[in-house]
């Protein structure tokens, strides 16, 4: 049970705009590991900070493509958990307030839980693109052996190296449509995120380690602009000092409880 903070509840109840800012921790209870736990099987010897870079893809495209295909497959097999569902219900019942879902996640579990208008700061696992000409390719348009779900149990969960498909326009390699370490975020998405954070009344950060910039700055931007900031995370993070209220619990426990309490009034 969460120890409810009355000031926080009052802030949520009177808020006109609430931004939910999620990270990998919200999907952990769906069985999609955070980066910290993501390395098992063949991948145990690698550091994700070294696989999720443009340099790694240029050096070892089959290794990186294989890792992402394995991740896509696992996400596809996963289901949204109680936290994704509570957030989607909260958004569906927003009435005349604005409830925004800003995520660092590259999975599609917010959408599959029923969230509309999800802003993905770090791109999307299920939209690939050409590394040369940036032509985008949806999951359905990939050659069959490259689609999540095309592989049997021997592929999952161990993973393997797989040569990426090539672009029909220019012959370049197709890469995952996610933002890698060292790459810039889409400026439209970033501008919108800054603006939404600077203009919200409450920001609720869920399951993010708060270290990957520039996304990690959003809670502080909200706070500096006068918003009330709440964090849901079972572990301590650098956002502890930014949040007015820290809920030390898992997302799938805390978010449904928080939503139920807010609805009670
Ligand atoms: P992170 O892996 O750095 O941190 C995850 C955070 O979640 C940690 O602080 C941890 O304490 C917390 N956490 C773990 N289990 C939790 C739970 N059950 N409930 C609530 N919190 C929990 O993740 P990040 O901050 O999102 O940043 C890492 C980068 O990795 C992001 O850019 C993201 O795109 C990428 N990533 C995404 C996914 C995904 O899409 N599901 C998975 C792994 C990594
Ligand atoms: Zn191309």
PDB file of C-alpha atoms and ligand atoms in Angstrom:
ATOM      1  CA  UNK A   1       0.000   0.000   0.000  1.00  0.00           C
ATOM      2  CA  UNK A   2       1.241   3.471  -0.850  1.00  0.00           C
ATOM      3  CA  UNK A   3       1.461   6.008   1.927  1.00  0.00           C
ATOM      4  CA  UNK A   4      -0.519   8.753   0.210  1.00  0.00           C
ATOM      5  CA  UNK A   5       0.661  12.313   0.236  1.00  0.00           C
ATOM      6  CA  UNK A   6      -2.364  14.622   0.549  1.00  0.00           C
ATOM      7  CA  UNK A   7      -0.634  17.588  -1.106  1.00  0.00           C
ATOM      8  CA  UNK A   8       0.227  15.399  -4.080  1.00  0.00           C
ATOM      9  CA  UNK A   9      -3.348  14.180  -4.417  1.00  0.00           C
ATOM     10  CA  UNK A  10      -4.652  17.730  -4.272  1.00  0.00           C
ATOM     11  CA  UNK A  11      -2.193  18.752  -6.970  1.00  0.00           C
ATOM     12  CA  UNK A  12      -3.293  15.874  -9.201  1.00  0.00           C
ATOM     13  CA  UNK A  13      -6.969  16.560  -8.638  1.00  0.00           C
ATOM     14  CA  UNK A  14      -6.716  20.230  -9.541  1.00  0.00           C
ATOM     15  CA  UNK A  15      -4.262  19.736 -12.429  1.00  0.00           C
ATOM     16  CA  UNK A  16      -5.301  20.773 -15.928  1.00  0.00           C
ATOM     17  CA  UNK A  17      -2.311  19.073 -17.554  1.00  0.00           C
ATOM     18  CA  UNK A  18      -0.570  15.944 -16.344  1.00  0.00           C
ATOM     19  CA  UNK A  19       2.525  14.554 -18.055  1.00  0.00           C
ATOM     20  CA  UNK A  20       3.433  10.922 -17.494  1.00  0.00           C
ATOM     21  CA  UNK A  21       7.097  10.423 -18.228  1.00  0.00           C
ATOM     22  CA  UNK A  22       7.971   6.729 -18.444  1.00  0.00           C
ATOM     23  CA  UNK A  23      11.168   4.719 -18.755  1.00  0.00           C
ATOM     24  CA  UNK A  24      12.156   1.086 -19.096  1.00  0.00           C
ATOM     25  CA  UNK A  25      11.022   0.317 -15.508  1.00  0.00           C
ATOM     26  CA  UNK A  26       7.335   0.595 -16.456  1.00  0.00           C
ATOM     27  CA  UNK A  27       7.782  -2.342 -18.853  1.00  0.00           C
ATOM     28  CA  UNK A  28       9.923  -4.454 -16.500  1.00  0.00           C
ATOM     29  CA  UNK A  29       6.888  -6.200 -15.000  1.00  0.00           C
ATOM     30  CA  UNK A  30       5.758  -7.124 -18.518  1.00  0.00           C
ATOM     31  CA  UNK A  31       8.964  -9.106 -18.819  1.00  0.00           C
ATOM     32  CA  UNK A  32      10.755  -6.523 -20.986  1.00  0.00           C
ATOM     33  CA  UNK A  33      14.025  -6.029 -19.137  1.00  0.00           C
ATOM     34  CA  UNK A  34      15.591  -2.648 -18.493  1.00  0.00           C
ATOM     35  CA  UNK A  35      19.001  -2.086 -20.057  1.00  0.00           C
ATOM     36  CA  UNK A  36      20.623  -2.922 -16.741  1.00  0.00           C
ATOM     37  CA  UNK A  37      19.182  -6.470 -16.880  1.00  0.00           C
ATOM     38  CA  UNK A  38      18.993  -6.943 -20.625  1.00  0.00           C
ATOM     39  CA  UNK A  39      21.982  -9.121 -21.207  1.00  0.00           C
ATOM     40  CA  UNK A  40      21.458 -12.818 -21.035  1.00  0.00           C
ATOM     41  CA  UNK A  41      22.261 -15.700 -23.352  1.00  0.00           C
ATOM     42  CA  UNK A  42      24.544 -14.848 -26.234  1.00  0.00           C
ATOM     43  CA  UNK A  43      24.358 -11.174 -25.313  1.00  0.00           C
ATOM     44  CA  UNK A  44      25.674 -11.545 -21.755  1.00  0.00           C
ATOM     45  CA  UNK A  45      29.176 -10.632 -22.890  1.00  0.00           C
ATOM     46  CA  UNK A  46      28.100  -7.286 -24.390  1.00  0.00           C
ATOM     47  CA  UNK A  47      27.440  -3.885 -22.895  1.00  0.00           C
ATOM     48  CA  UNK A  48      24.210  -2.308 -24.274  1.00  0.00           C
ATOM     49  CA  UNK A  49      25.969   1.027 -24.295  1.00  0.00           C
ATOM     50  CA  UNK A  50      28.254  -0.578 -26.876  1.00  0.00           C
ATOM     51  CA  UNK A  51      25.537  -2.313 -28.920  1.00  0.00           C
ATOM     52  CA  UNK A  52      23.133   0.630 -29.034  1.00  0.00           C
ATOM     53  CA  UNK A  53      25.394   2.979 -30.980  1.00  0.00           C
ATOM     54  CA  UNK A  54      25.794   3.901 -34.665  1.00  0.00           C
ATOM     55  CA  UNK A  55      29.458   2.856 -34.438  1.00  0.00           C
ATOM     56  CA  UNK A  56      28.489  -0.641 -33.291  1.00  0.00           C
ATOM     57  CA  UNK A  57      26.056  -0.974 -36.209  1.00  0.00           C
ATOM     58  CA  UNK A  58      28.679   0.197 -38.709  1.00  0.00           C
ATOM     59  CA  UNK A  59      31.222  -2.237 -37.264  1.00  0.00           C
ATOM     60  CA  UNK A  60      28.984  -5.275 -36.686  1.00  0.00           C
ATOM     61  CA  UNK A  61      25.606  -4.789 -38.400  1.00  0.00           C
ATOM     62  CA  UNK A  62      24.549  -8.455 -38.058  1.00  0.00           C
ATOM     63  CA  UNK A  63      25.274  -8.480 -34.340  1.00  0.00           C
ATOM     64  CA  UNK A  64      23.292  -5.306 -33.676  1.00  0.00           C
ATOM     65  CA  UNK A  65      20.403  -6.263 -35.994  1.00  0.00           C
ATOM     66  CA  UNK A  66      20.235  -9.703 -34.338  1.00  0.00           C
ATOM     67  CA  UNK A  67      20.082  -8.138 -30.868  1.00  0.00           C
ATOM     68  CA  UNK A  68      17.254  -5.830 -31.907  1.00  0.00           C
ATOM     69  CA  UNK A  69      15.335  -8.603 -33.638  1.00  0.00           C
ATOM     70  CA  UNK A  70      15.565 -10.579 -30.398  1.00  0.00           C
ATOM     71  CA  UNK A  71      14.358  -7.540 -28.419  1.00  0.00           C
ATOM     72  CA  UNK A  72      11.457  -6.956 -30.834  1.00  0.00           C
ATOM     73  CA  UNK A  73      10.468 -10.579 -30.538  1.00  0.00           C
ATOM     74  CA  UNK A  74      10.453 -10.360 -26.741  1.00  0.00           C
ATOM     75  CA  UNK A  75       8.407  -7.156 -26.738  1.00  0.00           C
ATOM     76  CA  UNK A  76       5.915  -8.702 -29.128  1.00  0.00           C
ATOM     77  CA  UNK A  77       5.499 -11.682 -26.810  1.00  0.00           C
ATOM     78  CA  UNK A  78       5.036  -9.389 -23.783  1.00  0.00           C
ATOM     79  CA  UNK A  79       1.710  -7.919 -22.644  1.00  0.00           C
ATOM     80  CA  UNK A  80       1.024  -4.472 -21.166  1.00  0.00           C
ATOM     81  CA  UNK A  81       0.963  -4.652 -17.351  1.00  0.00           C
ATOM     82  CA  UNK A  82      -1.281  -2.991 -14.746  1.00  0.00           C
ATOM     83  CA  UNK A  83       0.747   0.241 -14.935  1.00  0.00           C
ATOM     84  CA  UNK A  84       0.330   0.641 -18.716  1.00  0.00           C
ATOM     85  CA  UNK A  85      -3.369  -0.153 -18.344  1.00  0.00           C
ATOM     86  CA  UNK A  86      -3.966   2.307 -15.472  1.00  0.00           C
ATOM     87  CA  UNK A  87      -2.250   5.052 -17.457  1.00  0.00           C
ATOM     88  CA  UNK A  88      -4.362   4.320 -20.542  1.00  0.00           C
ATOM     89  CA  UNK A  89      -7.580   4.336 -18.485  1.00  0.00           C
ATOM     90  CA  UNK A  90      -6.558   7.572 -16.787  1.00  0.00           C
ATOM     91  CA  UNK A  91      -5.990   9.107 -20.200  1.00  0.00           C
ATOM     92  CA  UNK A  92      -9.286   7.780 -21.581  1.00  0.00           C
ATOM     93  CA  UNK A  93     -11.198   9.369 -18.693  1.00  0.00           C
ATOM     94  CA  UNK A  94      -9.381  12.674 -18.804  1.00  0.00           C
ATOM     95  CA  UNK A  95     -12.496  14.780 -19.488  1.00  0.00           C
ATOM     96  CA  UNK A  96     -11.444  18.377 -19.992  1.00  0.00           C
ATOM     97  CA  UNK A  97      -7.925  17.887 -18.678  1.00  0.00           C
ATOM     98  CA  UNK A  98      -4.948  16.918 -20.745  1.00  0.00           C
ATOM     99  CA  UNK A  99      -3.109  13.713 -19.911  1.00  0.00           C
ATOM    100  CA  UNK A 100       0.045  13.209 -21.907  1.00  0.00           C
ATOM    101  CA  UNK A 101       2.165  10.110 -22.279  1.00  0.00           C
ATOM    102  CA  UNK A 102       5.826  10.874 -22.906  1.00  0.00           C
ATOM    103  CA  UNK A 103       8.038   7.821 -23.003  1.00  0.00           C
ATOM    104  CA  UNK A 104      11.695   6.953 -23.379  1.00  0.00           C
ATOM    105  CA  UNK A 105      10.648   3.425 -24.208  1.00  0.00           C
ATOM    106  CA  UNK A 106      10.995   1.993 -27.666  1.00  0.00           C
ATOM    107  CA  UNK A 107       8.408  -0.728 -27.026  1.00  0.00           C
ATOM    108  CA  UNK A 108       4.731  -0.376 -27.979  1.00  0.00           C
ATOM    109  CA  UNK A 109       3.177  -1.424 -24.659  1.00  0.00           C
ATOM    110  CA  UNK A 110       1.611   2.002 -23.954  1.00  0.00           C
ATOM    111  CA  UNK A 111      -0.156   1.862 -27.321  1.00  0.00           C
ATOM    112  CA  UNK A 112      -1.223  -1.746 -26.868  1.00  0.00           C
ATOM    113  CA  UNK A 113      -2.698  -0.839 -23.449  1.00  0.00           C
ATOM    114  CA  UNK A 114      -4.864   1.711 -25.267  1.00  0.00           C
ATOM    115  CA  UNK A 115      -2.945   4.971 -24.808  1.00  0.00           C
ATOM    116  CA  UNK A 116      -3.446   7.496 -27.539  1.00  0.00           C
ATOM    117  CA  UNK A 117      -0.873  10.140 -28.509  1.00  0.00           C
ATOM    118  CA  UNK A 118       2.241   8.531 -27.117  1.00  0.00           C
ATOM    119  CA  UNK A 119       5.315  10.652 -27.702  1.00  0.00           C
ATOM    120  CA  UNK A 120       8.407   8.417 -28.096  1.00  0.00           C
ATOM    121  CA  UNK A 121      11.540  10.373 -27.226  1.00  0.00           C
ATOM    122  CA  UNK A 122      13.865   7.557 -28.268  1.00  0.00           C
ATOM    123  CA  UNK A 123      12.077   6.190 -31.320  1.00  0.00           C
ATOM    124  CA  UNK A 124      10.270   2.941 -31.866  1.00  0.00           C
ATOM    125  CA  UNK A 125      11.420  -0.663 -32.190  1.00  0.00           C
ATOM    126  CA  UNK A 126       8.773  -1.417 -34.803  1.00  0.00           C
ATOM    127  CA  UNK A 127       9.739   1.218 -37.346  1.00  0.00           C
ATOM    128  CA  UNK A 128      13.063   0.527 -39.021  1.00  0.00           C
ATOM    129  CA  UNK A 129      14.899   2.867 -41.354  1.00  0.00           C
ATOM    130  CA  UNK A 130      17.660   2.940 -43.927  1.00  0.00           C
ATOM    131  CA  UNK A 131      21.001   3.868 -42.363  1.00  0.00           C
ATOM    132  CA  UNK A 132      21.942   5.715 -45.575  1.00  0.00           C
ATOM    133  CA  UNK A 133      18.844   7.471 -46.945  1.00  0.00           C
ATOM    134  CA  UNK A 134      16.575   7.352 -43.804  1.00  0.00           C
ATOM    135  CA  UNK A 135      13.730   5.766 -45.797  1.00  0.00           C
ATOM    136  CA  UNK A 136      11.433   4.226 -43.116  1.00  0.00           C
ATOM    137  CA  UNK A 137      10.188   0.634 -43.181  1.00  0.00           C
ATOM    138  CA  UNK A 138       7.284  -0.612 -41.067  1.00  0.00           C
ATOM    139  CA  UNK A 139       7.470  -4.031 -39.422  1.00  0.00           C
ATOM    140  CA  UNK A 140       5.048  -5.490 -41.989  1.00  0.00           C
ATOM    141  CA  UNK A 141       7.169  -4.255 -44.886  1.00  0.00           C
ATOM    142  CA  UNK A 142      10.338  -6.014 -43.666  1.00  0.00           C
ATOM    143  CA  UNK A 143      11.304  -9.283 -45.358  1.00  0.00           C
ATOM    144  CA  UNK A 144       9.576 -12.053 -43.427  1.00  0.00           C
ATOM    145  CA  UNK A 145      12.658 -13.485 -41.719  1.00  0.00           C
ATOM    146  CA  UNK A 146      13.341 -10.032 -40.232  1.00  0.00           C
ATOM    147  CA  UNK A 147       9.942  -9.598 -38.627  1.00  0.00           C
ATOM    148  CA  UNK A 148       9.395 -10.118 -34.909  1.00  0.00           C
ATOM    149  CA  UNK A 149       7.371 -13.298 -34.566  1.00  0.00           C
ATOM    150  CA  UNK A 150       8.911 -14.938 -37.635  1.00  0.00           C
ATOM    151  CA  UNK A 151      11.222 -17.060 -35.517  1.00  0.00           C
ATOM    152  CA  UNK A 152      10.570 -20.139 -33.461  1.00  0.00           C
ATOM    153  CA  UNK A 153      11.532 -20.913 -29.894  1.00  0.00           C
ATOM    154  CA  UNK A 154      15.087 -21.828 -30.824  1.00  0.00           C
ATOM    155  CA  UNK A 155      15.696 -18.197 -31.719  1.00  0.00           C
ATOM    156  CA  UNK A 156      14.172 -16.936 -28.509  1.00  0.00           C
ATOM    157  CA  UNK A 157      15.564 -16.205 -25.989  1.00  0.00           C
ATOM    158  CA  UNK A 158      19.155 -16.801 -26.929  1.00  0.00           C
ATOM    159  CA  UNK A 159      19.459 -14.521 -29.911  1.00  0.00           C
ATOM    160  CA  UNK A 160      21.842 -14.747 -32.826  1.00  0.00           C
ATOM    161  CA  UNK A 161      23.601 -12.648 -35.417  1.00  0.00           C
ATOM    162  CA  UNK A 162      21.423 -11.792 -38.424  1.00  0.00           C
ATOM    163  CA  UNK A 163      22.473  -9.837 -41.517  1.00  0.00           C
ATOM    164  CA  UNK A 164      20.174  -6.756 -41.745  1.00  0.00           C
ATOM    165  CA  UNK A 165      17.859  -6.328 -44.754  1.00  0.00           C
ATOM    166  CA  UNK A 166      18.875  -3.802 -47.410  1.00  0.00           C
ATOM    167  CA  UNK A 167      17.047  -0.681 -48.558  1.00  0.00           C
ATOM    168  CA  UNK A 168      15.045  -1.047 -51.761  1.00  0.00           C
ATOM    169  CA  UNK A 169      15.854   2.560 -52.706  1.00  0.00           C
ATOM    170  CA  UNK A 170      19.594   2.768 -52.163  1.00  0.00           C
ATOM    171  CA  UNK A 171      20.933  -0.644 -51.117  1.00  0.00           C
ATOM    172  CA  UNK A 172      22.013   0.650 -47.689  1.00  0.00           C
ATOM    173  CA  UNK A 173      21.480  -1.408 -44.540  1.00  0.00           C
ATOM    174  CA  UNK A 174      18.145  -1.140 -42.748  1.00  0.00           C
ATOM    175  CA  UNK A 175      18.627  -0.306 -39.052  1.00  0.00           C
ATOM    176  CA  UNK A 176      16.348  -0.137 -36.017  1.00  0.00           C
ATOM    177  CA  UNK A 177      14.383   3.126 -35.826  1.00  0.00           C
ATOM    178  CA  UNK A 178      15.550   3.939 -32.332  1.00  0.00           C
ATOM    179  CA  UNK A 179      17.774   6.742 -31.101  1.00  0.00           C
ATOM    180  CA  UNK A 180      21.143   5.297 -30.190  1.00  0.00           C
ATOM    181  CA  UNK A 181      23.628   6.585 -27.635  1.00  0.00           C
ATOM    182  CA  UNK A 182      25.462   9.522 -29.170  1.00  0.00           C
ATOM    183  CA  UNK A 183      22.626  10.373 -31.606  1.00  0.00           C
ATOM    184  CA  UNK A 184      20.408  13.445 -31.504  1.00  0.00           C
ATOM    185  CA  UNK A 185      16.747  13.171 -30.664  1.00  0.00           C
ATOM    186  CA  UNK A 186      14.153  14.177 -33.239  1.00  0.00           C
ATOM    187  CA  UNK A 187      13.988  17.938 -32.739  1.00  0.00           C
ATOM    188  CA  UNK A 188      10.181  18.092 -33.132  1.00  0.00           C
ATOM    189  CA  UNK A 189       9.651  15.450 -30.470  1.00  0.00           C
ATOM    190  CA  UNK A 190      12.210  17.067 -28.180  1.00  0.00           C
ATOM    191  CA  UNK A 191      10.716  20.565 -28.570  1.00  0.00           C
ATOM    192  CA  UNK A 192       7.235  19.221 -27.853  1.00  0.00           C
ATOM    193  CA  UNK A 193       8.510  17.356 -24.800  1.00  0.00           C
ATOM    194  CA  UNK A 194      10.215  20.454 -23.386  1.00  0.00           C
ATOM    195  CA  UNK A 195       7.111  22.512 -23.999  1.00  0.00           C
ATOM    196  CA  UNK A 196       4.750  19.950 -22.466  1.00  0.00           C
ATOM    197  CA  UNK A 197       6.996  19.608 -19.409  1.00  0.00           C
ATOM    198  CA  UNK A 198       7.310  23.366 -18.972  1.00  0.00           C
ATOM    199  CA  UNK A 199       3.538  23.829 -19.195  1.00  0.00           C
ATOM    200  CA  UNK A 200       2.158  20.970 -17.123  1.00  0.00           C
ATOM    201  CA  UNK A 201       0.776  21.149 -13.590  1.00  0.00           C
ATOM    202  CA  UNK A 202       1.938  17.677 -12.550  1.00  0.00           C
ATOM    203  CA  UNK A 203       4.665  15.442 -13.975  1.00  0.00           C
ATOM    204  CA  UNK A 204       4.784  11.787 -12.917  1.00  0.00           C
ATOM    205  CA  UNK A 205       8.099  10.062 -13.732  1.00  0.00           C
ATOM    206  CA  UNK A 206       7.812   6.278 -13.736  1.00  0.00           C
ATOM    207  CA  UNK A 207      10.601   3.704 -13.916  1.00  0.00           C
ATOM    208  CA  UNK A 208      13.352   5.856 -15.304  1.00  0.00           C
ATOM    209  CA  UNK A 209      16.904   5.947 -13.984  1.00  0.00           C
ATOM    210  CA  UNK A 210      17.019   9.661 -14.804  1.00  0.00           C
ATOM    211  CA  UNK A 211      20.491   9.546 -16.284  1.00  0.00           C
ATOM    212  CA  UNK A 212      19.947   9.469 -20.068  1.00  0.00           C
ATOM    213  CA  UNK A 213      20.079  13.078 -21.302  1.00  0.00           C
ATOM    214  CA  UNK A 214      18.394  15.184 -22.566  1.00  0.00           C
ATOM    215  CA  UNK A 215      15.227  13.276 -21.549  1.00  0.00           C
ATOM    216  CA  UNK A 216      16.370  13.118 -17.919  1.00  0.00           C
ATOM    217  CA  UNK A 217      16.097  16.921 -17.714  1.00  0.00           C
ATOM    218  CA  UNK A 218      12.309  16.954 -18.251  1.00  0.00           C
ATOM    219  CA  UNK A 219      11.268  16.474 -14.582  1.00  0.00           C
ATOM    220  CA  UNK A 220      13.520  19.374 -13.525  1.00  0.00           C
ATOM    221  CA  UNK A 221      12.124  21.554 -16.324  1.00  0.00           C
ATOM    222  CA  UNK A 222       8.615  20.817 -15.041  1.00  0.00           C
ATOM    223  CA  UNK A 223       9.600  21.579 -11.454  1.00  0.00           C
ATOM    224  CA  UNK A 224      11.368  24.809 -12.377  1.00  0.00           C
ATOM    225  CA  UNK A 225       8.217  25.891 -14.214  1.00  0.00           C
ATOM    226  CA  UNK A 226       6.108  25.358 -11.112  1.00  0.00           C
ATOM    227  CA  UNK A 227       4.771  21.850 -11.659  1.00  0.00           C
ATOM    228  CA  UNK A 228       4.390  19.276  -8.904  1.00  0.00           C
ATOM    229  CA  UNK A 229       6.709  16.326  -9.606  1.00  0.00           C
ATOM    230  CA  UNK A 230       6.077  12.736  -8.514  1.00  0.00           C
ATOM    231  CA  UNK A 231       8.406   9.782  -9.054  1.00  0.00           C
ATOM    232  CA  UNK A 232       7.508   6.083  -8.993  1.00  0.00           C
ATOM    233  CA  UNK A 233      10.619   3.900  -8.704  1.00  0.00           C
ATOM    234  CA  UNK A 234      11.555   1.152  -6.253  1.00  0.00           C
ATOM    235  CA  UNK A 235      15.195   2.349  -6.360  1.00  0.00           C
ATOM    236  CA  UNK A 236      16.847   5.661  -5.558  1.00  0.00           C
ATOM    237  CA  UNK A 237      17.649   7.780  -8.625  1.00  0.00           C
ATOM    238  CA  UNK A 238      19.028  11.257  -9.312  1.00  0.00           C
ATOM    239  CA  UNK A 239      15.372  12.331  -9.730  1.00  0.00           C
ATOM    240  CA  UNK A 240      14.769  11.801  -5.990  1.00  0.00           C
ATOM    241  CA  UNK A 241      15.907  15.342  -5.307  1.00  0.00           C
ATOM    242  CA  UNK A 242      13.744  16.748  -8.130  1.00  0.00           C
ATOM    243  CA  UNK A 243      10.501  15.014  -7.110  1.00  0.00           C
ATOM    244  CA  UNK A 244       8.229  16.533  -4.465  1.00  0.00           C
ATOM    245  CA  UNK A 245       6.928  13.031  -3.719  1.00  0.00           C
ATOM    246  CA  UNK A 246       8.884   9.790  -4.204  1.00  0.00           C
ATOM    247  CA  UNK A 247       6.819   6.605  -4.321  1.00  0.00           C
ATOM    248  CA  UNK A 248       9.185   3.695  -3.634  1.00  0.00           C
ATOM    249  CA  UNK A 249       7.164   0.930  -5.264  1.00  0.00           C
ATOM    250  CA  UNK A 250       6.929  -0.893  -8.548  1.00  0.00           C
ATOM    251  CA  UNK A 251       4.982   0.749 -11.357  1.00  0.00           C
ATOM    252  CA  UNK A 252       2.417  -2.052 -11.657  1.00  0.00           C
ATOM    253  CA  UNK A 253       1.625  -1.709  -7.965  1.00  0.00           C
ATOM    254  CA  UNK A 254       1.778   2.056  -7.528  1.00  0.00           C
ATOM    255  CA  UNK A 255       0.097   3.447 -10.624  1.00  0.00           C
ATOM    256  CA  UNK A 256      -3.222   1.532 -10.341  1.00  0.00           C
ATOM    257  CA  UNK A 257      -3.327   2.415  -6.628  1.00  0.00           C
ATOM    258  CA  UNK A 258      -2.651   6.070  -7.312  1.00  0.00           C
ATOM    259  CA  UNK A 259      -5.278   6.194 -10.052  1.00  0.00           C
ATOM    260  CA  UNK A 260      -7.888   4.477  -7.849  1.00  0.00           C
ATOM    261  CA  UNK A 261      -7.199   6.962  -5.028  1.00  0.00           C
ATOM    262  CA  UNK A 262      -7.443   9.960  -7.358  1.00  0.00           C
ATOM    263  CA  UNK A 263     -10.764   8.707  -8.747  1.00  0.00           C
ATOM    264  CA  UNK A 264     -12.177   8.351  -5.226  1.00  0.00           C
ATOM    265  CA  UNK A 265     -11.641  12.087  -4.867  1.00  0.00           C
TER     266      UNK A 265
HETATM  267  P1  LIG B   1      16.998   2.365 -17.286  1.00  0.00           P
HETATM  268  O1  LIG B   1      17.158   0.944 -17.684  1.00  0.00           O
HETATM  269  O2  LIG B   1      18.180   3.242 -17.259  1.00  0.00           O
HETATM  270  O3  LIG B   1      16.360   2.450 -15.811  1.00  0.00           O
HETATM  271  C1  LIG B   1      15.228   1.734 -15.461  1.00  0.00           C
HETATM  272  C2  LIG B   1      14.692   2.261 -14.134  1.00  0.00           C
HETATM  273  O4  LIG B   1      13.499   1.541 -13.844  1.00  0.00           O
HETATM  274  C3  LIG B   1      15.626   2.070 -12.941  1.00  0.00           C
HETATM  275  O5  LIG B   1      15.733   3.283 -12.227  1.00  0.00           O
HETATM  276  C4  LIG B   1      14.924   1.008 -12.091  1.00  0.00           C
HETATM  277  O6  LIG B   1      15.086   1.218 -10.692  1.00  0.00           O
HETATM  278  C5  LIG B   1      13.477   1.227 -12.475  1.00  0.00           C
HETATM  279  N1  LIG B   1      12.626   0.063 -12.328  1.00  0.00           N
HETATM  280  C6  LIG B   1      12.947  -1.250 -12.454  1.00  0.00           C
HETATM  281  N2  LIG B   1      11.871  -2.013 -12.271  1.00  0.00           N
HETATM  282  C7  LIG B   1      10.833  -1.180 -12.031  1.00  0.00           C
HETATM  283  C8  LIG B   1       9.445  -1.367 -11.780  1.00  0.00           C
HETATM  284  N3  LIG B   1       8.916  -2.602 -11.724  1.00  0.00           N
HETATM  285  N4  LIG B   1       8.660  -0.282 -11.590  1.00  0.00           N
HETATM  286  C9  LIG B   1       9.197   0.974 -11.629  1.00  0.00           C
HETATM  287  N5  LIG B   1      10.497   1.206 -11.864  1.00  0.00           N
HETATM  288  C10 LIG B   1      11.302   0.145 -12.065  1.00  0.00           C
HETATM  289  O7  LIG B   1      15.867   2.951 -18.212  1.00  0.00           O
HETATM  290  P2  LIG B   1      15.568   4.412 -18.789  1.00  0.00           P
HETATM  291  O8  LIG B   1      15.675   5.416 -17.695  1.00  0.00           O
HETATM  292  O9  LIG B   1      14.311   4.297 -19.533  1.00  0.00           O
HETATM  293  O10 LIG B   1      16.763   4.762 -19.790  1.00  0.00           O
HETATM  294  C11 LIG B   1      17.481   3.824 -20.556  1.00  0.00           C
HETATM  295  C12 LIG B   1      17.306   3.852 -22.059  1.00  0.00           C
HETATM  296  O11 LIG B   1      17.089   2.507 -22.418  1.00  0.00           O
HETATM  297  C13 LIG B   1      16.139   4.604 -22.618  1.00  0.00           C
HETATM  298  O12 LIG B   1      16.624   5.459 -23.579  1.00  0.00           O
HETATM  299  C14 LIG B   1      15.244   3.573 -23.315  1.00  0.00           C
HETATM  300  O13 LIG B   1      14.937   3.981 -24.618  1.00  0.00           O
HETATM  301  C15 LIG B   1      16.079   2.330 -23.403  1.00  0.00           C
HETATM  302  N6  LIG B   1      15.359   1.069 -23.075  1.00  0.00           N
HETATM  303  C16 LIG B   1      14.045   0.916 -23.397  1.00  0.00           C
HETATM  304  C17 LIG B   1      13.367  -0.274 -23.087  1.00  0.00           C
HETATM  305  C18 LIG B   1      11.907  -0.413 -23.477  1.00  0.00           C
HETATM  306  O14 LIG B   1      11.462   0.220 -24.425  1.00  0.00           O
HETATM  307  N7  LIG B   1      11.104  -1.179 -22.734  1.00  0.00           N
HETATM  308  C19 LIG B   1      14.038  -1.310 -22.421  1.00  0.00           C
HETATM  309  C20 LIG B   1      15.406  -1.109 -22.112  1.00  0.00           C
HETATM  310  C21 LIG B   1      16.046   0.084 -22.439  1.00  0.00           C
HETATM  311 ZN1  LIG B   2      18.158   3.750 -48.434  1.00  0.00          ZN
END
